[in-house]
Structures are given as structure tokens and as C-alpha cells.
PDB file of C-alpha atoms in Angstrom:
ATOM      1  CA  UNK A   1       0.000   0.000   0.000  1.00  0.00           C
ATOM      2  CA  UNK A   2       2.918   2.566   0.386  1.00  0.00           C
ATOM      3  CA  UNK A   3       4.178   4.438  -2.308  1.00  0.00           C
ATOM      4  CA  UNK A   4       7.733   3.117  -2.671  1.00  0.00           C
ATOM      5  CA  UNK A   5       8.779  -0.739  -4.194  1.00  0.00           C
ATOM      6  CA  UNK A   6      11.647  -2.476  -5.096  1.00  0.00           C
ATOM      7  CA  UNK A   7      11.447  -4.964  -8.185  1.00  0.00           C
ATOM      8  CA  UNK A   8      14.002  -7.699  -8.746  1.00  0.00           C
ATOM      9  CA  UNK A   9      13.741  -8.506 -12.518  1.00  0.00           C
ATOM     10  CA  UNK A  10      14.107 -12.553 -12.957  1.00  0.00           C
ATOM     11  CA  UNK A  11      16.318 -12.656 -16.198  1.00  0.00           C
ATOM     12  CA  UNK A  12      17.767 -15.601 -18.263  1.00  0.00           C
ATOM     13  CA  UNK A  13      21.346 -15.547 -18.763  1.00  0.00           C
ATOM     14  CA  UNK A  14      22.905 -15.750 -22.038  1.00  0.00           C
ATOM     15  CA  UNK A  15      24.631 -19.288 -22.974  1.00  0.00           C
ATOM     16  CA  UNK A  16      26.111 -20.862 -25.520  1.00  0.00           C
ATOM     17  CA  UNK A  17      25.692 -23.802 -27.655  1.00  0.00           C
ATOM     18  CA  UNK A  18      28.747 -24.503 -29.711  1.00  0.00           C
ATOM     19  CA  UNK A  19      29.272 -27.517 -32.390  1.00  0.00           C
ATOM     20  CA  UNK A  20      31.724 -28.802 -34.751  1.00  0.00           C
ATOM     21  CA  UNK A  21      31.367 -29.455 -38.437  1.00  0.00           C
ATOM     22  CA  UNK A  22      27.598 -29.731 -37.589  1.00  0.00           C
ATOM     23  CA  UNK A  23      27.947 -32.371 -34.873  1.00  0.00           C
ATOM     24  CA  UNK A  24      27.042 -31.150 -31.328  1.00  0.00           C
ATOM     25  CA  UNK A  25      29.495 -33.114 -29.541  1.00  0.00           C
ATOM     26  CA  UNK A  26      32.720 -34.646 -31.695  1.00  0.00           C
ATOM     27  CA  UNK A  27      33.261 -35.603 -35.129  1.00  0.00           C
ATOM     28  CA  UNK A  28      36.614 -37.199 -35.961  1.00  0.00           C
ATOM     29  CA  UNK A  29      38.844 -35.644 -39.012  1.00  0.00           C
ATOM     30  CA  UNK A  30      42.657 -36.400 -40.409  1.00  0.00           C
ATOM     31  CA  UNK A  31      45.546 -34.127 -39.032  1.00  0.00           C
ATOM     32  CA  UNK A  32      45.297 -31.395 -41.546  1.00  0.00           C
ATOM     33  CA  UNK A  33      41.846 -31.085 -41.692  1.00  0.00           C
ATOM     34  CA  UNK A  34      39.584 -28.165 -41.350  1.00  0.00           C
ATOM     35  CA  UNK A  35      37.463 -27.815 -39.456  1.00  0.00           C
ATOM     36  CA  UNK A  36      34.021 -25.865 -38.951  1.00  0.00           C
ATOM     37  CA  UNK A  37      32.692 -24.147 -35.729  1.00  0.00           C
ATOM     38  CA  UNK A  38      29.386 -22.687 -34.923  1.00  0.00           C
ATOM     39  CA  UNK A  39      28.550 -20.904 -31.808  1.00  0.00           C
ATOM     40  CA  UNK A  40      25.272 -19.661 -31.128  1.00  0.00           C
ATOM     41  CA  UNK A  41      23.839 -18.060 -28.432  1.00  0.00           C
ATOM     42  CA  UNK A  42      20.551 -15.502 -28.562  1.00  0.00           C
ATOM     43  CA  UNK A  43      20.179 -11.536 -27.612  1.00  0.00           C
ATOM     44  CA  UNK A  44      19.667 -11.376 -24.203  1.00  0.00           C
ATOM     45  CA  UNK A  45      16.292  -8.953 -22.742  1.00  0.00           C
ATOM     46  CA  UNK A  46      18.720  -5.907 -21.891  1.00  0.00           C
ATOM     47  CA  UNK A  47      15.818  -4.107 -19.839  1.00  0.00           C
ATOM     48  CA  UNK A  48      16.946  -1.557 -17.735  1.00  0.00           C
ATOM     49  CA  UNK A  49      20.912  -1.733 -18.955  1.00  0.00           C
ATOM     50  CA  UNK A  50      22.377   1.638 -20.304  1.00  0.00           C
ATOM     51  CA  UNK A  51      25.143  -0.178 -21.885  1.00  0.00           C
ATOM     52  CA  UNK A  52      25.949  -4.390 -22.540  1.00  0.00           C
ATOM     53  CA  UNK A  53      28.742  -5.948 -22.686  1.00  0.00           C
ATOM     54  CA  UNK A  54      28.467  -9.436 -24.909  1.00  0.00           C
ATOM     55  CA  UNK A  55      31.271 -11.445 -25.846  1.00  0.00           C
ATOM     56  CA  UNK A  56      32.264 -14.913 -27.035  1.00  0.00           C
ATOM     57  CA  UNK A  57      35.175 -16.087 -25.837  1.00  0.00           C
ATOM     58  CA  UNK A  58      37.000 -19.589 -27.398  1.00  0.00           C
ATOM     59  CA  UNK A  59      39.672 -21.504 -26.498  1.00  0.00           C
ATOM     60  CA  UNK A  60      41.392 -24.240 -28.785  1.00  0.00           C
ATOM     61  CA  UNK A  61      43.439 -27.172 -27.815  1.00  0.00           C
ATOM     62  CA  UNK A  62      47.689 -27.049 -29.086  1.00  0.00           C
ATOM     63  CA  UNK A  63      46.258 -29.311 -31.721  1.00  0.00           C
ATOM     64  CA  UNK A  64      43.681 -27.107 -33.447  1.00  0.00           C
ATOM     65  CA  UNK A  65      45.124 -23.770 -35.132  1.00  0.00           C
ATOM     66  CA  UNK A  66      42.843 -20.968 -35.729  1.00  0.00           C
ATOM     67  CA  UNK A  67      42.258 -20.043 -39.000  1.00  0.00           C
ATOM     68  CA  UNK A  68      39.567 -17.269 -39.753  1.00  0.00           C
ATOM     69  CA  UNK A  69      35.738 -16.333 -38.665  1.00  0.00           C
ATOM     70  CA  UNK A  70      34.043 -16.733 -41.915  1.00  0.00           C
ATOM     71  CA  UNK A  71      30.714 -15.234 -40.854  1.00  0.00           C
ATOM     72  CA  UNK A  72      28.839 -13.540 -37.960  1.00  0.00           C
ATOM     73  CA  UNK A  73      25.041 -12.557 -37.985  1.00  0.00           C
ATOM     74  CA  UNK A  74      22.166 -11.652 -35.647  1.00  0.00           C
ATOM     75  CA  UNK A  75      19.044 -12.336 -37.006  1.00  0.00           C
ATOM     76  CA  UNK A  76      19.136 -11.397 -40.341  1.00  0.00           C
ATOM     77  CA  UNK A  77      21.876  -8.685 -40.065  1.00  0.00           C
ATOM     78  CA  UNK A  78      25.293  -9.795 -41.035  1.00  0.00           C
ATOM     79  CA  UNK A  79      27.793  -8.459 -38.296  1.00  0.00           C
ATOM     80  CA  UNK A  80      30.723  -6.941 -40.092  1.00  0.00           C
ATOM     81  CA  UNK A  81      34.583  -7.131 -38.598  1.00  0.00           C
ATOM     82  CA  UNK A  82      36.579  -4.211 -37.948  1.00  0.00           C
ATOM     83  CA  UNK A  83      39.932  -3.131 -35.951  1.00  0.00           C
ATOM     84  CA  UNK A  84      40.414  -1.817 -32.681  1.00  0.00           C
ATOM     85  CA  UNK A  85      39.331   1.951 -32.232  1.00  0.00           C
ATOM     86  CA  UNK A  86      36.274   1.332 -35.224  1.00  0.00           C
ATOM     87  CA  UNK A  87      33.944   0.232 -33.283  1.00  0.00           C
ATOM     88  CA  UNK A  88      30.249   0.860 -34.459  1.00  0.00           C
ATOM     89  CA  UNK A  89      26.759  -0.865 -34.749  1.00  0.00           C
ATOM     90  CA  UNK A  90      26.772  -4.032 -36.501  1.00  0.00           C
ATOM     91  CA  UNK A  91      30.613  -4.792 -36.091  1.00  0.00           C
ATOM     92  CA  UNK A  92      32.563  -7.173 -33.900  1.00  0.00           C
ATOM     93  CA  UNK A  93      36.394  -7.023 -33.044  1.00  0.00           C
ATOM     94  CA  UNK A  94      38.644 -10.192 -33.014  1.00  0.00           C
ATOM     95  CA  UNK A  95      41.570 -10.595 -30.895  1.00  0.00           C
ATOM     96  CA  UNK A  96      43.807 -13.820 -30.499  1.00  0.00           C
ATOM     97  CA  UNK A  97      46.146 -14.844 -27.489  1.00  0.00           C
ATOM     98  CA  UNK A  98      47.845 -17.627 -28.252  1.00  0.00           C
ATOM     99  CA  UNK A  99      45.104 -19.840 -28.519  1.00  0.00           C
ATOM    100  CA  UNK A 100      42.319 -18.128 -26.641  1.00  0.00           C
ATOM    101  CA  UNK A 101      40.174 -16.204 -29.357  1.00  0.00           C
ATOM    102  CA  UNK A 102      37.661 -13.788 -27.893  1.00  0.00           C
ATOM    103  CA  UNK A 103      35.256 -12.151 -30.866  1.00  0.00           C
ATOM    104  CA  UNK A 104      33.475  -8.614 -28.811  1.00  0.00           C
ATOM    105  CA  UNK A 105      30.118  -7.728 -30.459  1.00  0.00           C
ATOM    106  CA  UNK A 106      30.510  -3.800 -30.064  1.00  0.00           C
ATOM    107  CA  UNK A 107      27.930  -1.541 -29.145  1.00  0.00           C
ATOM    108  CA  UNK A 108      25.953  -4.600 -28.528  1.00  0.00           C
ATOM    109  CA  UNK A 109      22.712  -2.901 -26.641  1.00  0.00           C
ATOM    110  CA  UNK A 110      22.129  -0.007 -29.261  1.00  0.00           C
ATOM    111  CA  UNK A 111      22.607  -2.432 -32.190  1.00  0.00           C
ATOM    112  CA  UNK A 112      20.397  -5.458 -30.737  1.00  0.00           C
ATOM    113  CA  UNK A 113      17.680  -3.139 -28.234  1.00  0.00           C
ATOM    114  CA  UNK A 114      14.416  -4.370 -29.724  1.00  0.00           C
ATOM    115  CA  UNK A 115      16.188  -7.529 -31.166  1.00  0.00           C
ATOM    116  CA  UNK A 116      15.828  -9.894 -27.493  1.00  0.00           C
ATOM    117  CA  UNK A 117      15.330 -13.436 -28.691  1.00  0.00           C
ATOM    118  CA  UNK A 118      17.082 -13.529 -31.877  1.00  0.00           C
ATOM    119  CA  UNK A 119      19.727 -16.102 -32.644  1.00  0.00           C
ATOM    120  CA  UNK A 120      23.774 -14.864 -32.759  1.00  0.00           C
ATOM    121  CA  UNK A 121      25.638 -17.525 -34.538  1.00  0.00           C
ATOM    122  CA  UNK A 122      29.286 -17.014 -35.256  1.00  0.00           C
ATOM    123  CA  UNK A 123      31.218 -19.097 -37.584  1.00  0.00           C
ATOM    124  CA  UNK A 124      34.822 -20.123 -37.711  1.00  0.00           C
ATOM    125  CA  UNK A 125      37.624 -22.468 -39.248  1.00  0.00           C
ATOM    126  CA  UNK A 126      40.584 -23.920 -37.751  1.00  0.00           C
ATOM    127  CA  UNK A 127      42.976 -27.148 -38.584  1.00  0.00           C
ATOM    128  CA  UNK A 128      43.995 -29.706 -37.062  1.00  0.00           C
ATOM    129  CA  UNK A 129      47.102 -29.402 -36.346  1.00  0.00           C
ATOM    130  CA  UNK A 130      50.406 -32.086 -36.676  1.00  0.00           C
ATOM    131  CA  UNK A 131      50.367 -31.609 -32.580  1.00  0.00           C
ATOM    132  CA  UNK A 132      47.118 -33.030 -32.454  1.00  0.00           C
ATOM    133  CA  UNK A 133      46.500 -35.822 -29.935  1.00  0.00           C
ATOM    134  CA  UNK A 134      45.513 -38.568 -31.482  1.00  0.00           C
ATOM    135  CA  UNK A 135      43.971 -41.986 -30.747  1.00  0.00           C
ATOM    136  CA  UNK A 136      40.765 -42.396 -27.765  1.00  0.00           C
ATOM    137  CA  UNK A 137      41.791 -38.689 -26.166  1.00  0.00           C
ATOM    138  CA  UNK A 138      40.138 -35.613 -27.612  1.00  0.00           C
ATOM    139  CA  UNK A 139      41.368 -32.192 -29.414  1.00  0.00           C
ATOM    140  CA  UNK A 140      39.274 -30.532 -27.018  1.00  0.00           C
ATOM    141  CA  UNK A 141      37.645 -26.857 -27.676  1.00  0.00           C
ATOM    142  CA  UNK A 142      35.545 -24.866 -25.746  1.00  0.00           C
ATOM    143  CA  UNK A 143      33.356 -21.293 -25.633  1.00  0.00           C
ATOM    144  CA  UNK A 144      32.017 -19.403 -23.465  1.00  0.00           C
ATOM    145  CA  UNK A 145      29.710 -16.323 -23.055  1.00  0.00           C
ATOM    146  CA  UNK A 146      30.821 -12.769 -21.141  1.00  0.00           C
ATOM    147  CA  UNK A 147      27.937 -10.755 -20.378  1.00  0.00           C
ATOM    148  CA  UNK A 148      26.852  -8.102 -18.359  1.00  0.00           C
ATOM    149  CA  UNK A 149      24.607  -9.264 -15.317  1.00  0.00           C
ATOM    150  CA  UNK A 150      23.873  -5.901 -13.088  1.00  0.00           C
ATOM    151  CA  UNK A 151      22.050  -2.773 -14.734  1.00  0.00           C
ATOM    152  CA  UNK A 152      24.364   0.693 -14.169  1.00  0.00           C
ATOM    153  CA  UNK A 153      27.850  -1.120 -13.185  1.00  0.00           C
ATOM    154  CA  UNK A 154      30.737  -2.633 -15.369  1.00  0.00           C
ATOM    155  CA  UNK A 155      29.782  -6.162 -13.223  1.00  0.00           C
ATOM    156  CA  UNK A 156      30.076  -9.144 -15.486  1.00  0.00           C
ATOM    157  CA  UNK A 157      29.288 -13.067 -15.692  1.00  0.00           C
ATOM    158  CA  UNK A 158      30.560 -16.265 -18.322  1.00  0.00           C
ATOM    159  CA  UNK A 159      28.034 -18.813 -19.131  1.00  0.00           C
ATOM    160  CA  UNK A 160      29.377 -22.390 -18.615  1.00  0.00           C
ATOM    161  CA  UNK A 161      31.335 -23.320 -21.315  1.00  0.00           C
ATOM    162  CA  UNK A 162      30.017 -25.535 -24.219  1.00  0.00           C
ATOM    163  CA  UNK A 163      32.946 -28.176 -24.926  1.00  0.00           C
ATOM    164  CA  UNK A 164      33.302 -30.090 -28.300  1.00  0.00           C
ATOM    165  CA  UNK A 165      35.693 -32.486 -29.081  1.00  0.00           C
ATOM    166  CA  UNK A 166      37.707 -33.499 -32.478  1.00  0.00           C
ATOM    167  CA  UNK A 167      39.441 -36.954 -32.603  1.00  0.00           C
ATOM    168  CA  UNK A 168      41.450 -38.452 -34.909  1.00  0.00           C
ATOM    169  CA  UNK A 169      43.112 -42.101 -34.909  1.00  0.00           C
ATOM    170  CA  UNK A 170      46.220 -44.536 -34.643  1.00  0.00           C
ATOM    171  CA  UNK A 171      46.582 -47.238 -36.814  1.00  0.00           C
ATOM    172  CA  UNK A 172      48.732 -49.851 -35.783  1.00  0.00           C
ATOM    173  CA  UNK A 173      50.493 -52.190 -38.667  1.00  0.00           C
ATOM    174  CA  UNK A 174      52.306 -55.759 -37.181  1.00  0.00           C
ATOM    175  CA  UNK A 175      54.226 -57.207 -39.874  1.00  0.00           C
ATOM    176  CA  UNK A 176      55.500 -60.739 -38.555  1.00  0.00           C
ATOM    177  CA  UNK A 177      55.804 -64.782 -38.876  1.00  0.00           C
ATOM    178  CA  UNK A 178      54.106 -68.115 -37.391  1.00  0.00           C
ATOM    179  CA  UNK A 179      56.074 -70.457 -36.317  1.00  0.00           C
ATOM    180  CA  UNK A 180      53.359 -72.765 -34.124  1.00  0.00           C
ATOM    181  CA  UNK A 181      51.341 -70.105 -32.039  1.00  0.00           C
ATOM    182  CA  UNK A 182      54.517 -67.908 -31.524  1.00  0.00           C
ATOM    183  CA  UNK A 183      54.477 -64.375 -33.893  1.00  0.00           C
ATOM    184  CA  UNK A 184      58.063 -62.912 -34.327  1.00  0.00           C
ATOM    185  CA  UNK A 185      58.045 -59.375 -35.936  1.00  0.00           C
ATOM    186  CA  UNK A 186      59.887 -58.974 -39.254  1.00  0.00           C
ATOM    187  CA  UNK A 187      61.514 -55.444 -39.652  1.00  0.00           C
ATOM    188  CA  UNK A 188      61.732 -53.206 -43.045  1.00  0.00           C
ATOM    189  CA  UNK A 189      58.200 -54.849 -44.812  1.00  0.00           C
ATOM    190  CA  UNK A 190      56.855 -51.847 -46.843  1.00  0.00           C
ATOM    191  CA  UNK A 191      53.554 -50.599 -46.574  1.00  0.00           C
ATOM    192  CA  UNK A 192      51.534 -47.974 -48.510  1.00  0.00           C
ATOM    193  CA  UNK A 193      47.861 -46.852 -47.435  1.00  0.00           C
ATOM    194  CA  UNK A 194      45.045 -45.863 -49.613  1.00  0.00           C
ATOM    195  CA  UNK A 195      41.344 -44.870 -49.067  1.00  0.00           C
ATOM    196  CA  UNK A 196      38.898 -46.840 -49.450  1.00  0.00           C
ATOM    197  CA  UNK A 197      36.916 -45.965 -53.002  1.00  0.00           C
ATOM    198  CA  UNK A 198      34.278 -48.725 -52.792  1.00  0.00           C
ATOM    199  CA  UNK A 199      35.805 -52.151 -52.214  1.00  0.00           C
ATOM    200  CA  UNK A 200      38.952 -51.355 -53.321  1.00  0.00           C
ATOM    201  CA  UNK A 201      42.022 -48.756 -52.508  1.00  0.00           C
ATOM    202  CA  UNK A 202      41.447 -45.555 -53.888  1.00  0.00           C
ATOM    203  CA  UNK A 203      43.591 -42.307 -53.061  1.00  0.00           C
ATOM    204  CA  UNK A 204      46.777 -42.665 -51.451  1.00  0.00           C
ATOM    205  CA  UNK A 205      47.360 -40.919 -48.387  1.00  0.00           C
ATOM    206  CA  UNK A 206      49.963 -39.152 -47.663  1.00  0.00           C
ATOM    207  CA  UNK A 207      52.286 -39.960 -45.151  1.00  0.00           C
ATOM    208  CA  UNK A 208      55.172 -38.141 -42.812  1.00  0.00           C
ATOM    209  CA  UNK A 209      58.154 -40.268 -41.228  1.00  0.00           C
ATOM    210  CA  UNK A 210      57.978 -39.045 -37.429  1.00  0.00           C
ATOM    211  CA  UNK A 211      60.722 -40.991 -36.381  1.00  0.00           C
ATOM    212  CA  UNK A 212      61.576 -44.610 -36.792  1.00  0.00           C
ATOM    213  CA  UNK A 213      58.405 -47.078 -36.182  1.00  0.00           C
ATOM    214  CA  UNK A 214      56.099 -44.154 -36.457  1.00  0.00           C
ATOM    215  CA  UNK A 215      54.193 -42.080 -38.999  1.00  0.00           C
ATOM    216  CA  UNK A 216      51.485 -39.751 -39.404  1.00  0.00           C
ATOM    217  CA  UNK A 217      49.648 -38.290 -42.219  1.00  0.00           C
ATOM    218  CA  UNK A 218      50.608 -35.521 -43.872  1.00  0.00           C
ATOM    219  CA  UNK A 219      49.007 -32.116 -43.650  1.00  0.00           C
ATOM    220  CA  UNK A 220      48.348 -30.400 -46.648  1.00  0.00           C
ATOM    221  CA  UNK A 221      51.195 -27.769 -46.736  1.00  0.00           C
ATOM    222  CA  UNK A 222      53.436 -30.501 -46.522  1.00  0.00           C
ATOM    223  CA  UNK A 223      51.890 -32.675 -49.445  1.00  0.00           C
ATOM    224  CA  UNK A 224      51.650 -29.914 -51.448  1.00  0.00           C
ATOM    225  CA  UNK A 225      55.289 -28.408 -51.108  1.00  0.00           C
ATOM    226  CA  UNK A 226      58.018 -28.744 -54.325  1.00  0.00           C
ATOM    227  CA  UNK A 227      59.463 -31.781 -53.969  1.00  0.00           C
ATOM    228  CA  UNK A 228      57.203 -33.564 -51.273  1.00  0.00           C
ATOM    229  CA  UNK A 229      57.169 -37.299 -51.325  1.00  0.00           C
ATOM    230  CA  UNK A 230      55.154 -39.721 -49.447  1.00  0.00           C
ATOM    231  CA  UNK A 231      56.804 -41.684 -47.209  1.00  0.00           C
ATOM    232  CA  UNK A 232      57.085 -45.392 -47.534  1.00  0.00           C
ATOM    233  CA  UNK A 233      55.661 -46.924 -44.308  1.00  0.00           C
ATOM    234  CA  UNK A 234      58.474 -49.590 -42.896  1.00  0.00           C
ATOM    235  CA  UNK A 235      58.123 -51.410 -39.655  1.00  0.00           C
ATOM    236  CA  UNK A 236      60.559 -51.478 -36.988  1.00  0.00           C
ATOM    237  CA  UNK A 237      62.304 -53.355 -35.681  1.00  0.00           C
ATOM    238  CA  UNK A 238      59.543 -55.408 -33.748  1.00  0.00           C
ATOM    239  CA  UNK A 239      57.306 -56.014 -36.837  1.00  0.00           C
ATOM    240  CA  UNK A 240      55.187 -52.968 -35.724  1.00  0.00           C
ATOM    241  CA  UNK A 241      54.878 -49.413 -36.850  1.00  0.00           C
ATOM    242  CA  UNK A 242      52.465 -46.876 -35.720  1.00  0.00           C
ATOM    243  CA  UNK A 243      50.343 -44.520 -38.270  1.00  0.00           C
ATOM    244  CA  UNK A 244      48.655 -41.682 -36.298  1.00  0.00           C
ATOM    245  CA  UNK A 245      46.203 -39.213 -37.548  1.00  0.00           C
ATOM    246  CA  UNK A 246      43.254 -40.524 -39.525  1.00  0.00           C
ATOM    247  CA  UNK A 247      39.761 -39.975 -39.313  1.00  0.00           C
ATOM    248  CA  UNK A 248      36.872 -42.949 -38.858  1.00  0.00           C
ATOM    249  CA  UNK A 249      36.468 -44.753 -42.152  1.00  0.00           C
ATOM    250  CA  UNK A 250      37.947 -47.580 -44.453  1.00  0.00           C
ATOM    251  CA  UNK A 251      41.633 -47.749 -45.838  1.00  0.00           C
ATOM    252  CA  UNK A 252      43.867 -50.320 -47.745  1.00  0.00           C
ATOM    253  CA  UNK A 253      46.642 -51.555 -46.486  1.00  0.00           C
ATOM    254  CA  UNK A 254      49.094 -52.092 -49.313  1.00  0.00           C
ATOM    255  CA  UNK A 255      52.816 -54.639 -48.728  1.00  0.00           C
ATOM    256  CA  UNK A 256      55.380 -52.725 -51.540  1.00  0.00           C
ATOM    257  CA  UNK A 257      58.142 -54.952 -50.233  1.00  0.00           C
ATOM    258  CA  UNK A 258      58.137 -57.516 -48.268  1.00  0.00           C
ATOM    259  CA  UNK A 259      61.920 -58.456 -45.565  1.00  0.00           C
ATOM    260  CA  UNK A 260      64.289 -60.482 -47.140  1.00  0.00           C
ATOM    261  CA  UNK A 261      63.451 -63.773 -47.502  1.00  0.00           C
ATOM    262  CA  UNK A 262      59.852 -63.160 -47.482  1.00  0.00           C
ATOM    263  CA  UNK A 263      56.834 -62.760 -50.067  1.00  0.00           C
ATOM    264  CA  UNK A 264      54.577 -59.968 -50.238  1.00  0.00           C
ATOM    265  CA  UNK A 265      51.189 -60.434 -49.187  1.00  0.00           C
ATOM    266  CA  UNK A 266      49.026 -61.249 -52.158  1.00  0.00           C
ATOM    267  CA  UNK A 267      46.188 -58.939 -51.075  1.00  0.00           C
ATOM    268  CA  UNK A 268      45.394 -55.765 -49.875  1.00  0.00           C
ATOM    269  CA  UNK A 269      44.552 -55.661 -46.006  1.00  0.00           C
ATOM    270  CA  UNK A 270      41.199 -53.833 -45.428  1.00  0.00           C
ATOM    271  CA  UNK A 271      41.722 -51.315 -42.235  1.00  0.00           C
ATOM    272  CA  UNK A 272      38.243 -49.969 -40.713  1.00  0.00           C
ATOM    273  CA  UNK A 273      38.361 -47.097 -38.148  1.00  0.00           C
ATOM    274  CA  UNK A 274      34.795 -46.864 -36.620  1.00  0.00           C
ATOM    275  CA  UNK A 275      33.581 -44.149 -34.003  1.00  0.00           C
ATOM    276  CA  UNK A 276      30.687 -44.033 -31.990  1.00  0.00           C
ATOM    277  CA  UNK A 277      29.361 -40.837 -30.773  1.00  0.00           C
ATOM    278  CA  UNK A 278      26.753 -40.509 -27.888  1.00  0.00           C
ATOM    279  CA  UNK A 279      23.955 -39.757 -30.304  1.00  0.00           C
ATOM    280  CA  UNK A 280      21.875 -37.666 -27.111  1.00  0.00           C
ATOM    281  CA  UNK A 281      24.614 -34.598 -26.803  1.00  0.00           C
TER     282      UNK A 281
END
């Protein structure tokens, strides 16, 4: 009945959903890959805020290198990029430590006032990386949301962070003899591998020598430098060799050259990399 009140306004936070090549969780790729992130998010109800601060801030694993945002949009407005000191309506700024991106959607409030349920998606590239980790662990990546939570201060909050993951695989080639139930390795057998192009080998892939025993593929600036050649995949001394960095799907296992002493195999080997995804996230 008096003639003063106090209203607390119950607001929803912003938060972010972000996903990888289209997959909300994980999707699996070869080292040298790109690939594609979406984060998307919605204009908050800025009632009663003078000013807004909104900003998505990503961080990428050593084995995923940033390459470029290739769009941003609210609603239907395209959000264009400009430097430091340009801020305006309708432009975001980019900046990059080390691998912590953080993309600032400037002069947020007077650009998005009557806009307050309308999707923000931002859109970037990055590669995988030759320091990818590869086999069951993940190339993790992650995004958060800085926003303003308190009407007429500079106070701030972060959303919990939306995490997808990128794998990609080992291989394992064991080159040896039978003698009873007892395998000895044979060292120096030759191996090439090829994509699978129905049910046979198709495009070779590429392959860098990491060190004796081990291998992974090649990333594209590599392949494609003067006077780049594959490298012949030999085992080691145990009969094994390690090939790291391919995504889920079906290869060929070619024998160039078998050890001394030995024939080749008669018949390509047919390698299948499955992964399974928890289809709910």
C-alpha cells in the first residue's frame, strides 16, 4: 500500500551452444583437416541496462590452429569485422592470445535493443594441427559467453562453457611370422595406405616419417610443397609401426616390399576405423 517498491527482474542468462562441423558433440577428421565451428547463443532482454557488454570467448586445444571467422550474424543482419578503435553498430572485433580467441560484439545494446530473442551464430575455421593428440583422447575446444549481469555497473558473468571435441586415430600395422602359435616381428616390410573408393584402394594418403616405427599423415602444406614425397611406411624393428592421424572410415593396407626372404602379401589388407558418438549430446 505505500508508495515506494523495489522490483528484482528474474532474467535468463545468455549461454552458448557450440558444435563442430555440424555435430554437437565430436566428429573425428585427419591431421590437416579443417574444421568448422558454430557458436550460437541468442540476444539477451537488456531491460533496464544503459550499456551491454556481450562477448564470445573460445579456447582451442595445441592441436587445433585458428584459422579465420568466416561469418557472424544476428538475425538477419550480417555483423561486419573491424579493428580496434572502429567500433560501431553491426561490427565485432577479433583478438587472439595464443590460442584463446575472444570475438566482442561492439555496441551490442544499441545495435540489438528491440532484437531480445534472436539467434547470434558465429562461424569459424581452424585445422587440425600435426600436434594433435591422437587416438581415444580428444582435441578438445571450448566457448564461453561474457555478459553483463547488473544494470548501471561494469559487473560481469561467463556462461558455462560448451565443450566439443575433435578426434582423430592410430593405426597400428604388425608385420611378422608363425612359427606354431609364436608371432616374431619382421623389420623393413613396406607398406603404402590408400582410401577406401568402394571395395577397393582408392587415393593414397599421404604420409610423414615421425621418427623410426612411427608415422602420421601428412598435412596439406606438406603434401603440397616442391618436392614432397610420401613416405614409404616400414616397420621397426619389432614387426610394428604406428600410423597416427586418420579420421573414422575404411583404408587399404598395401605390402610394396616384403623383408628379405619373405613374399609380399598377395592382397590388400582392409583397415576400418569406426567411431561411436553418444547420439543424445
Amino acid at each position: 500500500t505505500g508508495n515506494d517498491a523495489t522490483v528484482n527482474m528474474k532474467s535468463n542468462y545468455p549461454t552458448v551452444v557450440k558444435k563442430v562441423n555440424d555435430n554437437k558433440n565430436a566428429d573425428d577428421v585427419n591431421i590437416g583437416d579443417t574444421v568448422t565451428y558454430t557458436l550460437t547463443s541468442k540476444v539477451p532482454d537488456m531491460t533496464g541496462y544503459d550499456s551491454y557488454v556481450f562477448n564470445f570467448k573460445d579456447t582451442l586445444s595445441a592441436g587445433l590452429t585458428f584459422k579465420e571467422i568466416t561469418s557472424v550474424t544476428v538475425g538477419e543482419t550480417t555483423i561486419t569485422k573491424v579493428d580496434a578503435g572502429q567500433e560501431a553498430n553491426d561490427t565485432y572485433t577479433l583478438t587472439q592470445d595464443g590460442q584463446n580467441i575472444t570475438i566482442t560484439m561492439n555496441n551490442f545494446l544499441a545495435s540489438n535493443a528491440n532484437k531480445a530473442g534472436q539467434e547470434i551464430k558465429v562461424t569459424y575455421t581452424a585445422t587440425l594441427n600435426k600436434n594433435a593428440v591422437t587416438g581415444f583422447d580428444a582435441n578438445k575446444n571450448s566457448a564461453t559467453i561474457e555478459y553483463s549481469n547488473k544494470p548501471g555497473t561494469t559487473d560481469k558473468g561467463e556462461s558455462e562453457p560448451s565443450i566439443v571435441d575433435v578426434h582423430t586415430f592410430n593405426s597400428t600395422i604388425f608385420k611378422y611370422y608363425l612359427k606354431g602359435e609364436t608371432q616374431t616381428g619382421l623389420a623393413n616390410a613396406e607398406f603404402e595406405l590408400y582410401k577406401a573408393n568402394g571395395e577397393v584402394a582408392g587415393e593414397k594418403v599421404n604420409i610423414k616419417k615421425v621418427t623410426d616405427g612411427e608415422y602420421r599423415v601428412a598435412t596439406p602444406e606438406e603434401a603440397t610443397a616442391e618436392g614432397f614425397k610420401s613416405d614409404v611406411i616400414v616397420s621397426g624393428n619389432n614387426g610394428k609401426v604406428l600410423v597416427k592421424g586418420l579420421e573414422a572410415g575404411t583404408y587399404y593396407l598395401k605390402e610394396t616390399k616384403a623383408p628379405e626372404g619373405y613374399n609380399k602379401l598377395l592382397s590388400d589388407i582392409k583397415v576400418e576405423i569406426k567411431a561411436n558418438y553418444d547420439p543424445k549430446t
